[in-house]
């Protein structure tokens, strides 16, 4: 959780992203995924998102990446 908090505060994803990516990833998408992960590990179960909400977030970003890739290629 401390890594997620640090990443959300200053946009540094070191320690969360596979180093083999060598900074080749979408920063906005990573920020959203880190926020989703941080919400999912909250101490209070009442404050955590339901799995369906997490899936919707992941599907939303996947859908938009696929659409953008289609128009770029």
GROMACS .gro file of N, CA and C in nm:
model
  219
    1UNK      N    1   0.081  -0.120   0.000
    1UNK     CA    2   0.000   0.000   0.000
    1UNK      C    3   0.085   0.127   0.000
    2UNK      N    4   0.196   0.133   0.073
    2UNK     CA    5   0.279   0.255   0.068
    2UNK      C    6   0.329   0.287  -0.073
    3UNK      N    7   0.362   0.183  -0.153
    3UNK     CA    8   0.406   0.208  -0.290
    3UNK      C    9   0.294   0.268  -0.374
    4UNK      N   10   0.172   0.221  -0.353
    4UNK     CA   11   0.057   0.275  -0.427
    4UNK      C   12   0.033   0.420  -0.390
    5UNK      N   13   0.041   0.450  -0.261
    5UNK     CA   14   0.019   0.588  -0.215
    5UNK      C   15   0.125   0.680  -0.273
    6UNK      N   16   0.250   0.639  -0.267
    6UNK     CA   17   0.360   0.718  -0.322
    6UNK      C   18   0.341   0.740  -0.472
    7UNK      N   19   0.303   0.636  -0.542
    7UNK     CA   20   0.283   0.646  -0.687
    7UNK      C   21   0.170   0.742  -0.720
    8UNK      N   22   0.062   0.737  -0.645
    8UNK     CA   23  -0.052   0.825  -0.672
    8UNK      C   24  -0.019   0.970  -0.639
    9UNK      N   25   0.065   0.992  -0.539
    9UNK     CA   26   0.100   1.128  -0.499
    9UNK      C   27   0.194   1.196  -0.597
   10UNK      N   28   0.294   1.121  -0.646
   10UNK     CA   29   0.394   1.187  -0.731
   10UNK      C   30   0.413   1.125  -0.869
   11UNK      N   31   0.332   1.026  -0.904
   11UNK     CA   32   0.339   0.969  -1.038
   11UNK      C   33   0.462   0.884  -1.064
   12UNK      N   34   0.531   0.841  -0.958
   12UNK     CA   35   0.648   0.755  -0.971
   12UNK      C   36   0.604   0.611  -0.950
   13UNK      N   37   0.620   0.528  -1.052
   13UNK     CA   38   0.572   0.391  -1.045
   13UNK      C   39   0.685   0.290  -1.024
   14UNK      N   40   0.801   0.340  -0.986
   14UNK     CA   41   0.916   0.253  -0.959
   14UNK      C   42   0.879   0.154  -0.849
   15UNK      N   43   0.910   0.029  -0.870
   15UNK     CA   44   0.877  -0.075  -0.774
   15UNK      C   45   0.742  -0.141  -0.802
   16UNK      N   46   0.663  -0.079  -0.888
   16UNK     CA   47   0.533  -0.135  -0.924
   16UNK      C   48   0.530  -0.188  -1.067
   17UNK      N   49   0.615  -0.131  -1.151
   17UNK     CA   50   0.617  -0.165  -1.293
   17UNK      C   51   0.736  -0.256  -1.322
   18UNK      N   52   0.714  -0.353  -1.406
   18UNK     CA   53   0.822  -0.443  -1.447
   18UNK      C   54   0.933  -0.360  -1.510
   19UNK      N   55   1.055  -0.367  -1.456
   19UNK     CA   56   1.166  -0.286  -1.508
   19UNK      C   57   1.199  -0.317  -1.654
   20UNK      N   58   1.159  -0.434  -1.702
   20UNK     CA   59   1.185  -0.468  -1.842
   20UNK      C   60   1.105  -0.381  -1.939
   21UNK      N   61   1.003  -0.313  -1.888
   21UNK     CA   62   0.924  -0.223  -1.974
   21UNK      C   63   1.003  -0.098  -2.010
   22UNK      N   64   1.106  -0.067  -1.930
   22UNK     CA   65   1.193   0.048  -1.955
   22UNK      C   66   1.115   0.175  -1.987
   23UNK      N   67   1.017   0.205  -1.904
   23UNK     CA   68   0.938   0.329  -1.917
   23UNK      C   69   0.849   0.332  -2.042
   24UNK      N   70   0.827   0.216  -2.104
   24UNK     CA   71   0.741   0.207  -2.223
   24UNK      C   72   0.602   0.158  -2.183
   25UNK      N   73   0.526   0.243  -2.118
   25UNK     CA   74   0.390   0.211  -2.079
   25UNK      C   75   0.312   0.341  -2.066
   26UNK      N   76   0.181   0.330  -2.071
   26UNK     CA   77   0.093   0.447  -2.062
   26UNK      C   78   0.083   0.491  -1.915
   27UNK      N   79   0.133   0.609  -1.885
   27UNK     CA   80   0.137   0.659  -1.747
   27UNK      C   81  -0.004   0.680  -1.690
   28UNK      N   82  -0.095   0.729  -1.771
   28UNK     CA   83  -0.232   0.752  -1.724
   28UNK      C   84  -0.301   0.620  -1.690
   29UNK      N   85  -0.281   0.522  -1.775
   29UNK     CA   86  -0.341   0.391  -1.751
   29UNK      C   87  -0.279   0.329  -1.625
   30UNK      N   88  -0.149   0.344  -1.608
   30UNK     CA   89  -0.083   0.290  -1.489
   30UNK      C   90  -0.135   0.359  -1.363
   31UNK      N   91  -0.154   0.490  -1.369
   31UNK     CA   92  -0.206   0.563  -1.253
   31UNK      C   93  -0.345   0.512  -1.215
   32UNK      N   94  -0.427   0.484  -1.313
   32UNK     CA   95  -0.561   0.432  -1.286
   32UNK      C   96  -0.555   0.293  -1.224
   33UNK      N   97  -0.466   0.210  -1.274
   33UNK     CA   98  -0.454   0.074  -1.221
   33UNK      C   99  -0.399   0.076  -1.078
   34UNK      N  100  -0.305   0.165  -1.052
   34UNK     CA  101  -0.249   0.177  -0.917
   34UNK      C  102  -0.357   0.226  -0.820
   35UNK      N  103  -0.437   0.322  -0.864
   35UNK     CA  104  -0.546   0.371  -0.779
   35UNK      C  105  -0.645   0.259  -0.750
   36UNK      N  106  -0.676   0.181  -0.851
   36UNK     CA  107  -0.767   0.068  -0.835
   36UNK      C  108  -0.709  -0.032  -0.734
   37UNK      N  109  -0.582  -0.059  -0.744
   37UNK     CA  110  -0.516  -0.152  -0.651
   37UNK      C  111  -0.517  -0.096  -0.509
   38UNK      N  112  -0.490   0.033  -0.496
   38UNK     CA  113  -0.488   0.095  -0.363
   38UNK      C  114  -0.625   0.089  -0.297
   39UNK      N  115  -0.729   0.114  -0.374
   39UNK     CA  116  -0.864   0.106  -0.320
   39UNK      C  117  -0.898  -0.036  -0.278
   40UNK      N  118  -0.843  -0.133  -0.350
   40UNK     CA  119  -0.876  -0.274  -0.325
   40UNK      C  120  -0.813  -0.331  -0.200
   41UNK      N  121  -0.712  -0.264  -0.145
   41UNK     CA  122  -0.645  -0.315  -0.025
   41UNK      C  123  -0.671  -0.230   0.098
   42UNK      N  124  -0.776  -0.149   0.093
   42UNK     CA  125  -0.812  -0.069   0.210
   42UNK      C  126  -0.842  -0.159   0.329
   43UNK      N  127  -0.813  -0.109   0.447
   43UNK     CA  128  -0.834  -0.187   0.569
   43UNK      C  129  -0.982  -0.220   0.589
   44UNK      N  130  -1.068  -0.122   0.568
   44UNK     CA  131  -1.211  -0.142   0.588
   44UNK      C  132  -1.275  -0.205   0.465
   45UNK      N  133  -1.336  -0.319   0.482
   45UNK     CA  134  -1.401  -0.388   0.370
   45UNK      C  135  -1.512  -0.303   0.310
   46UNK      N  136  -1.578  -0.223   0.390
   46UNK     CA  137  -1.686  -0.136   0.341
   46UNK      C  138  -1.634  -0.031   0.243
   47UNK      N  139  -1.508   0.006   0.256
   47UNK     CA  140  -1.450   0.110   0.170
   47UNK      C  141  -1.383   0.053   0.045
   48UNK      N  142  -1.372  -0.080   0.037
   48UNK     CA  143  -1.313  -0.144  -0.081
   48UNK      C  144  -1.416  -0.155  -0.192
   49UNK      N  145  -1.371  -0.147  -0.318
   49UNK     CA  146  -1.465  -0.166  -0.429
   49UNK      C  147  -1.506  -0.312  -0.441
   50UNK      N  148  -1.624  -0.335  -0.495
   50UNK     CA  149  -1.666  -0.471  -0.525
   50UNK      C  150  -1.586  -0.519  -0.646
   51UNK      N  151  -1.571  -0.650  -0.657
   51UNK     CA  152  -1.494  -0.706  -0.768
   51UNK      C  153  -1.554  -0.662  -0.901
   52UNK      N  154  -1.685  -0.651  -0.910
   52UNK     CA  155  -1.749  -0.608  -1.034
   52UNK      C  156  -1.704  -0.466  -1.072
   53UNK      N  157  -1.681  -0.381  -0.972
   53UNK     CA  158  -1.634  -0.246  -0.999
   53UNK      C  159  -1.490  -0.248  -1.051
   54UNK      N  160  -1.408  -0.333  -0.993
   54UNK     CA  161  -1.269  -0.345  -1.038
   54UNK      C  162  -1.267  -0.396  -1.183
   55UNK      N  163  -1.347  -0.496  -1.211
   55UNK     CA  164  -1.353  -0.551  -1.347
   55UNK      C  165  -1.399  -0.445  -1.446
   56UNK      N  166  -1.499  -0.366  -1.408
   56UNK     CA  167  -1.546  -0.259  -1.497
   56UNK      C  168  -1.437  -0.158  -1.527
   57UNK      N  169  -1.357  -0.125  -1.428
   57UNK     CA  170  -1.246  -0.032  -1.451
   57UNK      C  171  -1.146  -0.092  -1.548
   58UNK      N  172  -1.109  -0.218  -1.526
   58UNK     CA  173  -1.012  -0.284  -1.614
   58UNK      C  174  -1.067  -0.297  -1.756
   59UNK      N  175  -1.193  -0.333  -1.770
   59UNK     CA  176  -1.253  -0.345  -1.903
   59UNK      C  177  -1.262  -0.210  -1.973
   60UNK      N  178  -1.292  -0.106  -1.899
   60UNK     CA  179  -1.301   0.029  -1.956
   60UNK      C  180  -1.168   0.068  -2.020
   61UNK      N  181  -1.058   0.049  -1.948
   61UNK     CA  182  -0.928   0.088  -2.002
   61UNK      C  183  -0.885  -0.003  -2.116
   62UNK      N  184  -0.913  -0.132  -2.105
   62UNK     CA  185  -0.878  -0.223  -2.212
   62UNK      C  186  -0.953  -0.186  -2.340
   63UNK      N  187  -1.081  -0.158  -2.327
   63UNK     CA  188  -1.164  -0.121  -2.441
   63UNK      C  189  -1.108   0.003  -2.511
   64UNK      N  190  -1.070   0.103  -2.434
   64UNK     CA  191  -1.020   0.226  -2.494
   64UNK      C  192  -0.883   0.207  -2.558
   65UNK      N  193  -0.800   0.123  -2.501
   65UNK     CA  194  -0.670   0.095  -2.562
   65UNK      C  195  -0.688   0.024  -2.695
   66UNK      N  196  -0.781  -0.071  -2.701
   66UNK     CA  197  -0.807  -0.144  -2.825
   66UNK      C  198  -0.860  -0.050  -2.932
   67UNK      N  199  -0.953   0.039  -2.895
   67UNK     CA  200  -1.009   0.134  -2.991
   67UNK      C  201  -0.901   0.228  -3.044
   68UNK      N  202  -0.819   0.280  -2.957
   68UNK     CA  203  -0.712   0.371  -2.999
   68UNK      C  204  -0.613   0.298  -3.090
   69UNK      N  205  -0.576   0.175  -3.053
   69UNK     CA  206  -0.484   0.097  -3.136
   69UNK      C  207  -0.542   0.074  -3.274
   70UNK      N  208  -0.671   0.050  -3.283
   70UNK     CA  209  -0.737   0.027  -3.412
   70UNK      C  210  -0.722   0.149  -3.503
   71UNK      N  211  -0.743   0.268  -3.447
   71UNK     CA  212  -0.735   0.388  -3.529
   71UNK      C  213  -0.593   0.431  -3.561
   72UNK      N  214  -0.499   0.394  -3.477
   72UNK     CA  215  -0.358   0.428  -3.504
   72UNK      C  216  -0.301   0.339  -3.613
   73UNK      N  217  -0.336   0.212  -3.610
   73UNK     CA  218  -0.281   0.117  -3.708
   73UNK      C  219  -0.366   0.122  -3.828
   0.00000   0.00000   0.00000
